[in-house]
PDB file of C-alpha atoms in Angstrom:
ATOM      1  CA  UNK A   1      11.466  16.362   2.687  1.00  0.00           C
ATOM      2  CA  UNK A   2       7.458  15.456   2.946  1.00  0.00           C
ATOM      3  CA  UNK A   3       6.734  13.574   6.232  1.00  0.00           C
ATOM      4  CA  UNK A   4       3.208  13.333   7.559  1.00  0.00           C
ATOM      5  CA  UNK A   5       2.790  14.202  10.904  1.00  0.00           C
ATOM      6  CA  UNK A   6       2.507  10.977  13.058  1.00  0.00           C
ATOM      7  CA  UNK A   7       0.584   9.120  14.070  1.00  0.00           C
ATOM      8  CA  UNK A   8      -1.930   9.535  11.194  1.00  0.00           C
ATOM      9  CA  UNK A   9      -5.120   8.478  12.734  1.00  0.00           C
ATOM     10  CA  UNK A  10      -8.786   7.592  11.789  1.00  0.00           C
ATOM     11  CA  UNK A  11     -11.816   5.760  13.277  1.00  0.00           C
ATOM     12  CA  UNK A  12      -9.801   2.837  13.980  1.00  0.00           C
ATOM     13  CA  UNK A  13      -6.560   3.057  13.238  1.00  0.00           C
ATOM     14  CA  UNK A  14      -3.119   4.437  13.765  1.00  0.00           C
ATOM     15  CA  UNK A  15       0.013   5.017  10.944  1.00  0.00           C
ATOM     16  CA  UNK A  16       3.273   5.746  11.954  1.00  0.00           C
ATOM     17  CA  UNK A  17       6.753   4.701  11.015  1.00  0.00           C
ATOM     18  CA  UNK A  18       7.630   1.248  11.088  1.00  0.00           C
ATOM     19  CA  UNK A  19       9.632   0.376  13.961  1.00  0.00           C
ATOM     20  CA  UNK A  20      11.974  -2.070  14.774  1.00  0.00           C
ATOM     21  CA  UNK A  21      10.102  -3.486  17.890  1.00  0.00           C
ATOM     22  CA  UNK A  22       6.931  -4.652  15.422  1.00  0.00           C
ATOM     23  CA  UNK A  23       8.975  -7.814  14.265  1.00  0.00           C
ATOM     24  CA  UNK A  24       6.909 -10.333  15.278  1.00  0.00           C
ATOM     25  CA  UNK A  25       3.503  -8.397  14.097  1.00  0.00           C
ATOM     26  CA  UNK A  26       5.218  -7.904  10.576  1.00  0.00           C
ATOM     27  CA  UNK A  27       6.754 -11.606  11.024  1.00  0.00           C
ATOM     28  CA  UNK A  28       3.137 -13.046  12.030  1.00  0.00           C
ATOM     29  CA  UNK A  29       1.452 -11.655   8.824  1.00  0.00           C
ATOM     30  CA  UNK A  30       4.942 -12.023   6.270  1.00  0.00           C
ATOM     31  CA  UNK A  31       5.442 -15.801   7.206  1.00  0.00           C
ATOM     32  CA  UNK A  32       1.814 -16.879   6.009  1.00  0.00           C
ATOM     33  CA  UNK A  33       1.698 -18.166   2.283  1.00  0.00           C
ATOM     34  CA  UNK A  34      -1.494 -16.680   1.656  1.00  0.00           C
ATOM     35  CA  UNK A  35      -0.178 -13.262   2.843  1.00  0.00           C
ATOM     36  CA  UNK A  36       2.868 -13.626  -0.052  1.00  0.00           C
ATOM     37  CA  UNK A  37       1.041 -15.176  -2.627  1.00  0.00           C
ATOM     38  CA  UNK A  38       0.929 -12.880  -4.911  1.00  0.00           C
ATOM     39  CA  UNK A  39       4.198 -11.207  -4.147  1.00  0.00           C
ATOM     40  CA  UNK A  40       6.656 -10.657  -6.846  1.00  0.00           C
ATOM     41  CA  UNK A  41       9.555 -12.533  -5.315  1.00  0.00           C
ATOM     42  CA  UNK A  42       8.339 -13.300  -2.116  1.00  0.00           C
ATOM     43  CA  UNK A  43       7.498 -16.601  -0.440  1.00  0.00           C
ATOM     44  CA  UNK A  44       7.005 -16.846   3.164  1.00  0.00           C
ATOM     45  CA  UNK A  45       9.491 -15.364   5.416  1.00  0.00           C
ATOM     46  CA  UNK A  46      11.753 -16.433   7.715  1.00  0.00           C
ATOM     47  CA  UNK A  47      12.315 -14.693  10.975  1.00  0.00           C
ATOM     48  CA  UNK A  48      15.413 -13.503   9.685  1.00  0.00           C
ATOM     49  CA  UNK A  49      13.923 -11.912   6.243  1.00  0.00           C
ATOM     50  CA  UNK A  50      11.440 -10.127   7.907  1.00  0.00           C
ATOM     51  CA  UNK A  51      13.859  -8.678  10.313  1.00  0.00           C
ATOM     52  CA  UNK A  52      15.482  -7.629   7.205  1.00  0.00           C
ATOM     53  CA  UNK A  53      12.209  -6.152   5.905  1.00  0.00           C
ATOM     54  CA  UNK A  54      11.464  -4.511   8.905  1.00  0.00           C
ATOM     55  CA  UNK A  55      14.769  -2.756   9.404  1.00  0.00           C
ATOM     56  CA  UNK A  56      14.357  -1.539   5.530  1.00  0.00           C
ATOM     57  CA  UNK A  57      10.790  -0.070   6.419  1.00  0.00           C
ATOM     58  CA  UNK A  58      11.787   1.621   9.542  1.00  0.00           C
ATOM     59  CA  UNK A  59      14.082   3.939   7.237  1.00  0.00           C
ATOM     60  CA  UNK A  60      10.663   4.768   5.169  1.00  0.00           C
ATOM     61  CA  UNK A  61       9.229   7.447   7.740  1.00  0.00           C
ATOM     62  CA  UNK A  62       9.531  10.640   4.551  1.00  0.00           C
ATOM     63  CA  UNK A  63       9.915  11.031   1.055  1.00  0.00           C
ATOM     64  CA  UNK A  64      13.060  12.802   0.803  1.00  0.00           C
ATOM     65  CA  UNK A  65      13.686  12.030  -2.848  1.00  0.00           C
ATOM     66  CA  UNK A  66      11.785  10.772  -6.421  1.00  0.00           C
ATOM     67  CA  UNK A  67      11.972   7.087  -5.959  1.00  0.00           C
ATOM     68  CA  UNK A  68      11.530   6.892  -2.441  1.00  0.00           C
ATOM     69  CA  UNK A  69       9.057   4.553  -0.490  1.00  0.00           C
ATOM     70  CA  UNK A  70       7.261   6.071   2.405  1.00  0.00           C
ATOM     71  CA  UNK A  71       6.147   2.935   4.482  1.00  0.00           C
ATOM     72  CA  UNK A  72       3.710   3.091   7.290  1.00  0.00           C
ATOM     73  CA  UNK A  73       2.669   0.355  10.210  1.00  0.00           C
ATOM     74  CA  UNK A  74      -1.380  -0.036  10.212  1.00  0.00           C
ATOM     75  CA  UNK A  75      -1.644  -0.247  14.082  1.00  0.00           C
ATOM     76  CA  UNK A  76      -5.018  -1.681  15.527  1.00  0.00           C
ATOM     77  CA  UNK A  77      -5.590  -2.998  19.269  1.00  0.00           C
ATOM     78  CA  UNK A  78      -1.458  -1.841  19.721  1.00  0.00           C
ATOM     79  CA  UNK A  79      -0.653  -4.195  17.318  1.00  0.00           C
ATOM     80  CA  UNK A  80       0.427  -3.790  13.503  1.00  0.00           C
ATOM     81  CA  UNK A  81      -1.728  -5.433  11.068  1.00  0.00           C
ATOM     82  CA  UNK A  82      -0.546  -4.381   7.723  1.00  0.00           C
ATOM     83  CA  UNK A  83       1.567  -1.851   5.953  1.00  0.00           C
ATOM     84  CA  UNK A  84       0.637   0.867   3.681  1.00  0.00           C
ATOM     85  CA  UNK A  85       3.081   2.204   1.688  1.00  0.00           C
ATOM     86  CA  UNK A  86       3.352   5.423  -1.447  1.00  0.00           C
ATOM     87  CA  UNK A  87       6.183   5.065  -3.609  1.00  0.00           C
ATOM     88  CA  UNK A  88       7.251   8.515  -5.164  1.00  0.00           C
ATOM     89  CA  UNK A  89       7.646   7.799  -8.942  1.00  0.00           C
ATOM     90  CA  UNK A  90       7.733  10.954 -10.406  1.00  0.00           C
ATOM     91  CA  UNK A  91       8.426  14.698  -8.771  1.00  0.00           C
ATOM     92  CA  UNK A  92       7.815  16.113 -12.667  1.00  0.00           C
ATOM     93  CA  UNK A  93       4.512  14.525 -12.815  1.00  0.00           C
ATOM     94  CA  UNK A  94       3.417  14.664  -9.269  1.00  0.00           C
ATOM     95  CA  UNK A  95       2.862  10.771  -9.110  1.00  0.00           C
ATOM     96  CA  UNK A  96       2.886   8.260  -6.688  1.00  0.00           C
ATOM     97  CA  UNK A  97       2.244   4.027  -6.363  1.00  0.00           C
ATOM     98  CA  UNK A  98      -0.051   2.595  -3.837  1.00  0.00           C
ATOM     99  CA  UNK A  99       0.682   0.023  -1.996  1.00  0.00           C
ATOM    100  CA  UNK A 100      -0.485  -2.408   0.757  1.00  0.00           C
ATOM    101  CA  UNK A 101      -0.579  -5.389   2.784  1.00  0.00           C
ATOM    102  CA  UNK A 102      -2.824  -6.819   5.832  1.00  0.00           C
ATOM    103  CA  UNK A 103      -2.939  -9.874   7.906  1.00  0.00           C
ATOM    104  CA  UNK A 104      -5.770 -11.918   6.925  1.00  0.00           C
ATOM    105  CA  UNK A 105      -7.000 -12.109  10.301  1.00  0.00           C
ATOM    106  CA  UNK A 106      -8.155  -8.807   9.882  1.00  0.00           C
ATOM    107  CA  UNK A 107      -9.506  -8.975   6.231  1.00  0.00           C
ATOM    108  CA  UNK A 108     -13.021  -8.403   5.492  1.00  0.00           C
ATOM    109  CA  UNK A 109     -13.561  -5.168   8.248  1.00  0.00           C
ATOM    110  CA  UNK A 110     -12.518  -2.541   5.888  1.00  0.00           C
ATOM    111  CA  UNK A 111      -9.121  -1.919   7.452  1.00  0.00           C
ATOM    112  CA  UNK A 112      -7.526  -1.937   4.422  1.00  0.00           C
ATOM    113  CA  UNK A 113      -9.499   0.771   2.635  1.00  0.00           C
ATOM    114  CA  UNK A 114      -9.406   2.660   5.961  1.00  0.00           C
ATOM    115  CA  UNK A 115      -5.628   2.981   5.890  1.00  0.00           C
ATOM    116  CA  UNK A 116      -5.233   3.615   2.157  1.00  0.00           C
ATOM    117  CA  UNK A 117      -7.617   6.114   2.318  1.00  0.00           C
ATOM    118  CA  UNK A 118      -5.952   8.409   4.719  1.00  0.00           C
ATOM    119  CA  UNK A 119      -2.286   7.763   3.412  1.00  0.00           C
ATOM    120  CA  UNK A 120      -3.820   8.989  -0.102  1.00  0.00           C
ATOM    121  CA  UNK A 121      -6.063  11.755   1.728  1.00  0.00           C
ATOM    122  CA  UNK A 122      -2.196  12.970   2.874  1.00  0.00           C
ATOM    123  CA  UNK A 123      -0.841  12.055  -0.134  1.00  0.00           C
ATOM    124  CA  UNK A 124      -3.135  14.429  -1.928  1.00  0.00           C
ATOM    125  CA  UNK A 125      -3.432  17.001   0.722  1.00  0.00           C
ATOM    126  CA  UNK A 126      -0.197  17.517   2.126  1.00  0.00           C
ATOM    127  CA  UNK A 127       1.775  16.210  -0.412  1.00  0.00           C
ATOM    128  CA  UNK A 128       0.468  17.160  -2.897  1.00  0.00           C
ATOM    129  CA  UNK A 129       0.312  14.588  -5.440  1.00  0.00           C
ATOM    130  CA  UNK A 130      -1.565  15.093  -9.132  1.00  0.00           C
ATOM    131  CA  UNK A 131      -2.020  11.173  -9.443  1.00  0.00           C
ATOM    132  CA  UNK A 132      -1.972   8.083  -7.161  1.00  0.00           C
ATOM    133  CA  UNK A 133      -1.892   4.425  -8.530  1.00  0.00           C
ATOM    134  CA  UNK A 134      -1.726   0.941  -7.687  1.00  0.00           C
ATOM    135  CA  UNK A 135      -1.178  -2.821  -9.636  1.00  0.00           C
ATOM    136  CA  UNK A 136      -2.063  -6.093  -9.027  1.00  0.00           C
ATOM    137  CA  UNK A 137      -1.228  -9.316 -10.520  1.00  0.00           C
ATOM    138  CA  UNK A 138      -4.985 -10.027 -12.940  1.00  0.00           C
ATOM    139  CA  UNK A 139      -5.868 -12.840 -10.840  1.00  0.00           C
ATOM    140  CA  UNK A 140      -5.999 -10.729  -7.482  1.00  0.00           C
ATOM    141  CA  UNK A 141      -9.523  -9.583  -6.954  1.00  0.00           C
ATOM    142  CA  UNK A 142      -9.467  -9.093  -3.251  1.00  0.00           C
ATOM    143  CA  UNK A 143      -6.621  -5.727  -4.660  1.00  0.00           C
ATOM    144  CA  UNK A 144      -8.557  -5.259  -7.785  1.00  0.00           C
ATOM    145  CA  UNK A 145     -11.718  -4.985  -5.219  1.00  0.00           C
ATOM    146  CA  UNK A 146      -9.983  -2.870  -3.221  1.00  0.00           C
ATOM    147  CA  UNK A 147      -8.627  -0.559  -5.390  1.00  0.00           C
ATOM    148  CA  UNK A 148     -11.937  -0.141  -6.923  1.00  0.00           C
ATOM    149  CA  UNK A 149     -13.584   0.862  -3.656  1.00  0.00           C
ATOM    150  CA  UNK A 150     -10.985   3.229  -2.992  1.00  0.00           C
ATOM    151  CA  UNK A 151     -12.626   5.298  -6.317  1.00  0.00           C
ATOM    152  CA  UNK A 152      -9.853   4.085  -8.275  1.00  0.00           C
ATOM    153  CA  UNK A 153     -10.595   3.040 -12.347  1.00  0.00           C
ATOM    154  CA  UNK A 154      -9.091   0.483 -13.951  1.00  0.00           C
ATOM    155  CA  UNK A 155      -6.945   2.044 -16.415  1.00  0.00           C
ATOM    156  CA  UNK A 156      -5.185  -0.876 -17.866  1.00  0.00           C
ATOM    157  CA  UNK A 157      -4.509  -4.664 -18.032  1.00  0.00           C
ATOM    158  CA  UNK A 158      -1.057  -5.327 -19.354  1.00  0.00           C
ATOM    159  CA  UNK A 159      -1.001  -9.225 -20.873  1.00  0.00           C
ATOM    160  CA  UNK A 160       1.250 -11.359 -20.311  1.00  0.00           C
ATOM    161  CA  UNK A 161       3.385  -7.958 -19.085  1.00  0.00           C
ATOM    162  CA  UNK A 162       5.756  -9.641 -16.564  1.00  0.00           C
ATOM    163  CA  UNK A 163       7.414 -13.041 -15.175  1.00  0.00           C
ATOM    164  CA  UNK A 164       5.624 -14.105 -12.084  1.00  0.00           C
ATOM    165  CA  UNK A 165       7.364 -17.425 -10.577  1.00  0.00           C
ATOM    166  CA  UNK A 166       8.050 -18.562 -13.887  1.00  0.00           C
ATOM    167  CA  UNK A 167       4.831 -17.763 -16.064  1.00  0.00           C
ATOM    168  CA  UNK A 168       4.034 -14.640 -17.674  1.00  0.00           C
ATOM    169  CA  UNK A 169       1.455 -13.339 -16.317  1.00  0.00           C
ATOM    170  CA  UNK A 170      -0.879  -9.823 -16.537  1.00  0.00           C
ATOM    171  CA  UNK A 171      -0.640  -7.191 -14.843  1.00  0.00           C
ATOM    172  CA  UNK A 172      -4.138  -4.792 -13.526  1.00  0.00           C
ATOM    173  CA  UNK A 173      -3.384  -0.880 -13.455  1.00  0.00           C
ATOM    174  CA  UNK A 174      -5.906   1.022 -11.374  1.00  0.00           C
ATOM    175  CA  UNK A 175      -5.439   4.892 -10.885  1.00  0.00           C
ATOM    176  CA  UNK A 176      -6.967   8.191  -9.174  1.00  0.00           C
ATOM    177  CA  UNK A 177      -6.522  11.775 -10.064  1.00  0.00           C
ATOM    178  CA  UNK A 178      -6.395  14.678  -7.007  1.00  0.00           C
ATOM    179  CA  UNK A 179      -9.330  15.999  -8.148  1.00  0.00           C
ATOM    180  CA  UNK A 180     -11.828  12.906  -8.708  1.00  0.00           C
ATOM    181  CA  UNK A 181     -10.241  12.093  -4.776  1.00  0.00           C
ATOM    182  CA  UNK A 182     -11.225  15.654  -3.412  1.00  0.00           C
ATOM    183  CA  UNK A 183     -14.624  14.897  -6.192  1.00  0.00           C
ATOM    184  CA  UNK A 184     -15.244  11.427  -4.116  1.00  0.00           C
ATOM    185  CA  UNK A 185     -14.449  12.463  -0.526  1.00  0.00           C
ATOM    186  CA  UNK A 186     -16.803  14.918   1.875  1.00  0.00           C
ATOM    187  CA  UNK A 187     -15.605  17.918   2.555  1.00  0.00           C
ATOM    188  CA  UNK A 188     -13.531  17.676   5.913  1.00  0.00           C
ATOM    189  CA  UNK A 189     -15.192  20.236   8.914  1.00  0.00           C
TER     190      UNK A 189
END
């Protein structure tokens, strides 16, 4: 089992486990149309789905297994803004999926990159992990942008690659390898 020790911190920010008293900080950010937008299946929550989300996440503290999701609250001012989340796709190939999600309240301070950056800094470190990436639906710049400050390349746009409330649409692949991280990031004192 692979568990980062919590909370992971940085200049702003705390991650930890997801917990089932942040409800109405998930539900706040999960209700909002703009927030779901480009969410495969995903509208705006009710009160009831995010419960349902939440209580999914909170089980997301470790990656025990290939295939699991290790999801982490992105706490500022004691209150969750976001989620951050690695998805372990492949033990063999040492690979694992980005993900992420912040209230728009907060957009446009950097606490999105902030958070990514130190779940992939563990990811890398402790982990151990040989590849990270992320996707986006094409028409998503604020991810693409964000995935591109994060050192990531674009490695791929897939056309027309899946159904996306009822139109095909394409799909951006960004992705970072361990060593162009450790080649991007300061040495840590």
């Amino acid at each position: 089992m692979f568990r980062p020790t919590y909370p992971i911190r940085t200049a702003r920010l705390a991650l930890r486990p997801v917990a089932l008293d942040d409800l109405d900080d998930v539900h706040a950010y999960q209700s909002r149309p703009d927030v779901t937008r480009w969410m495969l299946d995903a509208g705006p929550r009710t009160r009831a789905q995010a419960r349902a989300s939440v209580t999914a996440m909170a089980g997301e503290d470790a990656l025990r297994a290939e295939g699991d999701c290790l999801a982490l609250a992105v706490v500022a001012d004691a209150r969750v803004v976001g989620t951050v989340e690695l998805v372990w796709r492949s033990a063999a190939d040492r690979t694992a999926e980005l993900g992420y999600v912040l209230h728009p309240d907060h957009h446009g301070r950097g606490l999105a990159a902030e958070a990514a950056t130190a779940l992939l800094d563990w990811g890398f470190g402790e982990f151990g992990l040989h590849r990270a990436y992320a996707r986006c639906h094409a028409r998503n710049e604020a991810s693409a942008r964000l995935m591109a400050r994060l050192g990531m390349r674009q490695e791929a746009r897939h056309v027309e690659s899946y159904l996306f409330r009822g139109e095909w649409a394409d799909r951006l692949v960004f992705a970072i390898l361990a060593r162009e991280w450790r080649e991007r990031r300061p040495p840590q004192e």
